[in-house]
Structures are given as C-alpha cells and as structure tokens.
C-alpha atoms as an extended CHARMM CRD file, in Angstrom:
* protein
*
       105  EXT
         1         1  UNK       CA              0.3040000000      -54.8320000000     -118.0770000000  PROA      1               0.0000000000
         2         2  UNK       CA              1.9850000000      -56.1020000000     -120.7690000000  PROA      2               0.0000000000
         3         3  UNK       CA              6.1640000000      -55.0740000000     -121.4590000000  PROA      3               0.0000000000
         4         4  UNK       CA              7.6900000000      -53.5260000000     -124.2530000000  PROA      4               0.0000000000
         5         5  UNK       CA             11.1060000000      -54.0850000000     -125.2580000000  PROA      5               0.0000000000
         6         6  UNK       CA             11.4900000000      -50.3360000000     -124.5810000000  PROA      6               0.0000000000
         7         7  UNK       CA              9.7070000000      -50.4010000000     -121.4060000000  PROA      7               0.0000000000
         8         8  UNK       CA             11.7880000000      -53.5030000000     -120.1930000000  PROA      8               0.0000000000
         9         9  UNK       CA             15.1780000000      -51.6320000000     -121.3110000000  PROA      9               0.0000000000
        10        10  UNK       CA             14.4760000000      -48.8470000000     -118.9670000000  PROA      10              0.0000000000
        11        11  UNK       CA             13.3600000000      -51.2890000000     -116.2600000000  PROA      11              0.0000000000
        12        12  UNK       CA             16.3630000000      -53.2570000000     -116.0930000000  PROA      12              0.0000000000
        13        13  UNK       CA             14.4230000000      -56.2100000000     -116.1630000000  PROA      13              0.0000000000
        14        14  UNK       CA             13.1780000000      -58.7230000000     -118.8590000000  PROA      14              0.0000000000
        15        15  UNK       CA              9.4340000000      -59.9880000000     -117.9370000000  PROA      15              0.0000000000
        16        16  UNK       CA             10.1090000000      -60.0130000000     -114.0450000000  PROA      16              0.0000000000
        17        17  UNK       CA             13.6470000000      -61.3220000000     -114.3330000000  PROA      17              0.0000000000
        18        18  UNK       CA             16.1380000000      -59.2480000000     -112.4510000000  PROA      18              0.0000000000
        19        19  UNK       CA             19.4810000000      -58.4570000000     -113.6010000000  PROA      19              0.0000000000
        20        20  UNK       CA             22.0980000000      -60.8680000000     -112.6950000000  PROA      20              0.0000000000
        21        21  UNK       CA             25.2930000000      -59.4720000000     -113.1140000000  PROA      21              0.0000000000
        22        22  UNK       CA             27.6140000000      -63.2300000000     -111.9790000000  PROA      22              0.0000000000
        23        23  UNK       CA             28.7130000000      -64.8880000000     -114.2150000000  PROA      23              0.0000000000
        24        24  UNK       CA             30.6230000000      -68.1640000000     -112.5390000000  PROA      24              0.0000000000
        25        25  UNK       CA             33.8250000000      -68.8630000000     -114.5370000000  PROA      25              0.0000000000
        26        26  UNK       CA             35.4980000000      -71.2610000000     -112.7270000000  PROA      26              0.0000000000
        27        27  UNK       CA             33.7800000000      -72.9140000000     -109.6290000000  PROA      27              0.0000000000
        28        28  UNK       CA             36.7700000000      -73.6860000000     -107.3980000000  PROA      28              0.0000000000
        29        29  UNK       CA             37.0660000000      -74.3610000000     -103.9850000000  PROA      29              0.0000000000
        30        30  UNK       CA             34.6920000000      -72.5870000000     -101.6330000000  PROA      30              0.0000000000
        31        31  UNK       CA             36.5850000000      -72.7570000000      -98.8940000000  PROA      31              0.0000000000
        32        32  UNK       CA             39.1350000000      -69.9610000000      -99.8470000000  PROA      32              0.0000000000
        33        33  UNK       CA             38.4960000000      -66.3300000000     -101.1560000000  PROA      33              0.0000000000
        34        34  UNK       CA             36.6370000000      -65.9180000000     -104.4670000000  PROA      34              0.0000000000
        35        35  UNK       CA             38.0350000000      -63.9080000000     -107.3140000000  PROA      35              0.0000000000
        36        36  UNK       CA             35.6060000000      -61.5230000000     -108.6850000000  PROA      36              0.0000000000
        37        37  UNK       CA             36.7080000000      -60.0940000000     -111.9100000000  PROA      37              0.0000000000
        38        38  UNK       CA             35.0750000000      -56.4390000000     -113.5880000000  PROA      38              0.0000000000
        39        39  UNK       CA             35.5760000000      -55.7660000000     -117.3210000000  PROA      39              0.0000000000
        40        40  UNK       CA             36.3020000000      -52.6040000000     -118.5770000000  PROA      40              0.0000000000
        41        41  UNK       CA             33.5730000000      -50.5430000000     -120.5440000000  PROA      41              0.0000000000
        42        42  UNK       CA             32.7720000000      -52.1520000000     -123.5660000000  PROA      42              0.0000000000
        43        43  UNK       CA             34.3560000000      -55.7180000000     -122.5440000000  PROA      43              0.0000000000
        44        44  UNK       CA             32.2810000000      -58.5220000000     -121.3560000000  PROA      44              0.0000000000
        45        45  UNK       CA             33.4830000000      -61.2390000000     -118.6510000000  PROA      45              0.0000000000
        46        46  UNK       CA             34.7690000000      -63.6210000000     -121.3510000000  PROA      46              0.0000000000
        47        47  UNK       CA             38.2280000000      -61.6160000000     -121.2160000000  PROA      47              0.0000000000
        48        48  UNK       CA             38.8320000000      -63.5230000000     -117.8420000000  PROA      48              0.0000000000
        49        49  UNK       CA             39.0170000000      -66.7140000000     -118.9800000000  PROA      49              0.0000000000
        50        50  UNK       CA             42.9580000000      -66.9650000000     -119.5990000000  PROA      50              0.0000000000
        51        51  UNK       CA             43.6110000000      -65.2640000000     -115.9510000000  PROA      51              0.0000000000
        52        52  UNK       CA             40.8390000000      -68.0960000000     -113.8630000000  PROA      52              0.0000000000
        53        53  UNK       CA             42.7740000000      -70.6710000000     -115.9670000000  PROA      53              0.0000000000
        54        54  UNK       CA             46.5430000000      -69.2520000000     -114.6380000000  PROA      54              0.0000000000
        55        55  UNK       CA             45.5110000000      -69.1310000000     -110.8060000000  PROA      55              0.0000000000
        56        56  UNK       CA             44.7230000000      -73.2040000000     -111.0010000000  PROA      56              0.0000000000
        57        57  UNK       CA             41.2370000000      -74.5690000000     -110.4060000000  PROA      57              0.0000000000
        58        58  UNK       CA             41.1830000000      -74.5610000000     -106.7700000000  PROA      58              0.0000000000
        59        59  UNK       CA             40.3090000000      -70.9320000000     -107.0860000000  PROA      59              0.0000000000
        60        60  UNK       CA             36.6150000000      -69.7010000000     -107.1610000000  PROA      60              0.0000000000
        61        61  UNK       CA             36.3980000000      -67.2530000000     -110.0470000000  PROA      61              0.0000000000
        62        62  UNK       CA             33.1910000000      -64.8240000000     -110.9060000000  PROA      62              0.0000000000
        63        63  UNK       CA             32.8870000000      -62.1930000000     -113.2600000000  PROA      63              0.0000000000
        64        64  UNK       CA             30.3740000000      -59.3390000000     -112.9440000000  PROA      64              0.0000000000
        65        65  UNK       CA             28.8380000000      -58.9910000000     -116.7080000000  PROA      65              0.0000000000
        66        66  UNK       CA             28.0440000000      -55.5290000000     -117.7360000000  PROA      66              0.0000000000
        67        67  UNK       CA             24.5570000000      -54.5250000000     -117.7730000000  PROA      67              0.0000000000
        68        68  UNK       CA             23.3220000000      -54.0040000000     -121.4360000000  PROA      68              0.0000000000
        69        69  UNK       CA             25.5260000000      -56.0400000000     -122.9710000000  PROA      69              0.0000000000
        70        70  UNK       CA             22.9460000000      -58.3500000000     -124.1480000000  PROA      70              0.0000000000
        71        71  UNK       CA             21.1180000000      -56.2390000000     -125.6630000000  PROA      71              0.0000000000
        72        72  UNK       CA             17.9820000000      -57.0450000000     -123.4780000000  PROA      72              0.0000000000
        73        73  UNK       CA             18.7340000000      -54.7160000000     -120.6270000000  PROA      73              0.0000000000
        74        74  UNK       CA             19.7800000000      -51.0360000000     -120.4900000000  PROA      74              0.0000000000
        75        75  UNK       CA             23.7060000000      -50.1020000000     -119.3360000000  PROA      75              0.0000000000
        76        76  UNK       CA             23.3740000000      -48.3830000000     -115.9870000000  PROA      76              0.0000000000
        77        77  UNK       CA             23.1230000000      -44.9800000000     -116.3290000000  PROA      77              0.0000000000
        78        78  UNK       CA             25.5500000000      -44.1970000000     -113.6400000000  PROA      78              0.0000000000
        79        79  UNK       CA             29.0970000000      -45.5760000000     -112.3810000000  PROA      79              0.0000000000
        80        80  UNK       CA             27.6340000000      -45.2560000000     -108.9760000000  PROA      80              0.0000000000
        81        81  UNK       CA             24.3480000000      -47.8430000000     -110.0100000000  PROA      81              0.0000000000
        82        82  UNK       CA             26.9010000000      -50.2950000000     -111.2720000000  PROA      82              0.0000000000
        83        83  UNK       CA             28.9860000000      -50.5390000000     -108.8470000000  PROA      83              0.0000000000
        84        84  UNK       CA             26.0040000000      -50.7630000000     -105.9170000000  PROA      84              0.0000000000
        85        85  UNK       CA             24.8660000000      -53.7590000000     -108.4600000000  PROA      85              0.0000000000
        86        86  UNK       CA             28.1350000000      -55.2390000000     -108.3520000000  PROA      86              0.0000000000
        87        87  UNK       CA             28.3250000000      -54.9420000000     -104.2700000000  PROA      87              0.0000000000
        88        88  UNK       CA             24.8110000000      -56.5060000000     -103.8850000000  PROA      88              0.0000000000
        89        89  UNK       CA             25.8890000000      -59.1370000000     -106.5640000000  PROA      89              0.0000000000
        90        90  UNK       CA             29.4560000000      -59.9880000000     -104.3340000000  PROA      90              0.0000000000
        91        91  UNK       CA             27.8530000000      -60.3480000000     -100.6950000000  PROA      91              0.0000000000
        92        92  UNK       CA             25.3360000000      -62.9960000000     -102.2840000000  PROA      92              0.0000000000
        93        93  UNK       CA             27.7900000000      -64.6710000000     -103.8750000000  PROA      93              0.0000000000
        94        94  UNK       CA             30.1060000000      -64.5650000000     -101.2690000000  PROA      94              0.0000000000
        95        95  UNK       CA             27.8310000000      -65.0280000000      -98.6830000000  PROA      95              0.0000000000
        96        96  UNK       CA             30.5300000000      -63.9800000000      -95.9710000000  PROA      96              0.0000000000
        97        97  UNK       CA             33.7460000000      -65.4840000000      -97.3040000000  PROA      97              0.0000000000
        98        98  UNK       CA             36.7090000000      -63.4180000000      -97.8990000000  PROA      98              0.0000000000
        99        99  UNK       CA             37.1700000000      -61.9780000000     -101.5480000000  PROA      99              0.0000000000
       100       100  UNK       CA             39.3610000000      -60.4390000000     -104.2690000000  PROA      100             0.0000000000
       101       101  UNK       CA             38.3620000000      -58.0360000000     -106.7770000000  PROA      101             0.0000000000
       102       102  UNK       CA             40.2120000000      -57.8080000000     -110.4040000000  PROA      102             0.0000000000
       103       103  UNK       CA             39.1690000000      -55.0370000000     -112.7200000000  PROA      103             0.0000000000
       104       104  UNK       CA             40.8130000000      -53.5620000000     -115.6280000000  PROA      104             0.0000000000
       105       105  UNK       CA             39.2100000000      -50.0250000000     -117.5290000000  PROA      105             0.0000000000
C-alpha cells in the first residue's frame, strides 16, 4: 500500500523509517557518562552546541530532536509519548553506561 504524506505524518514514520530522535553532537569518550540534552518546545537540538563545546570533548554529548520538526513526521501528541521515545532512544544509546540528562522548557 502505497503512503501519503498525510498517512506517513500520522504514522510517525517516513516509508518504513522509524523515528530517530539522537542526534550525536559531540562523540566523546565512551567510557564516562553521556550527556543527553532535550530542547524546549519549539527548539531543535542545535541550541546545544555552545554547552557540548564548554564541557571539553572528552564528553559524549546527544541531543533528543523533537519529533515534527522536520516537517516529515507528526509532533507527538502527548508529553507522555515523547518522553517514552526519549527513554527508548537513551537505553540504546547508552547501552548501560551511566548518563546525564539536560533539558531546558
């Protein structure tokens, strides 16, 4: 069945892709905790940048871009469906390491 760019908006998904909300910004040493930074609404993961610089590159920095942002993929509808995206997103990422969580609103 073919996809419309409505039906894939309510999906969440763009011709089987899934949403992937990490975003590395700074690769770092994997040994230590990674950062993982949340934008406020309306702010996209770019607004990092200046903070993954200060902490030095040893540190392993991820942001966790906003659904819909793209314009390719509906915003979750709920706080609640974010944030369970964002927790799936983290233990993959972090597969087991300690981490640090940043947000601003």
């Amino acid at each position: 069945m073919l996809q419309t760019r409505r039906d894939i908006k309510r999906s969440g998904s763009q011709a089987g892709q899934p949403y992937l909300p990490v975003v590395p910004i700074q690769t770092g040493d994997r040994s230590g905790p990674a950062v993982f930074c949340i934008p406020g609404a309306g702010a996209s993961v770019t607004c990092f940048l200046s903070l993954a610089l200060s902490l030095g590159k040893q540190v392993a920095v991820y942001g966790l871009q906003p659904r819909g942002l793209d314009g390719l993929y509906a915003p979750h509808a709920t706080v609640r469906a974010a944030a369970e995206a964002y927790a799936n997103a983290i233990r993959k990422t972090a597969s087991g390491r300690a981490c640090r969580l940043v947000g601003h609103s």
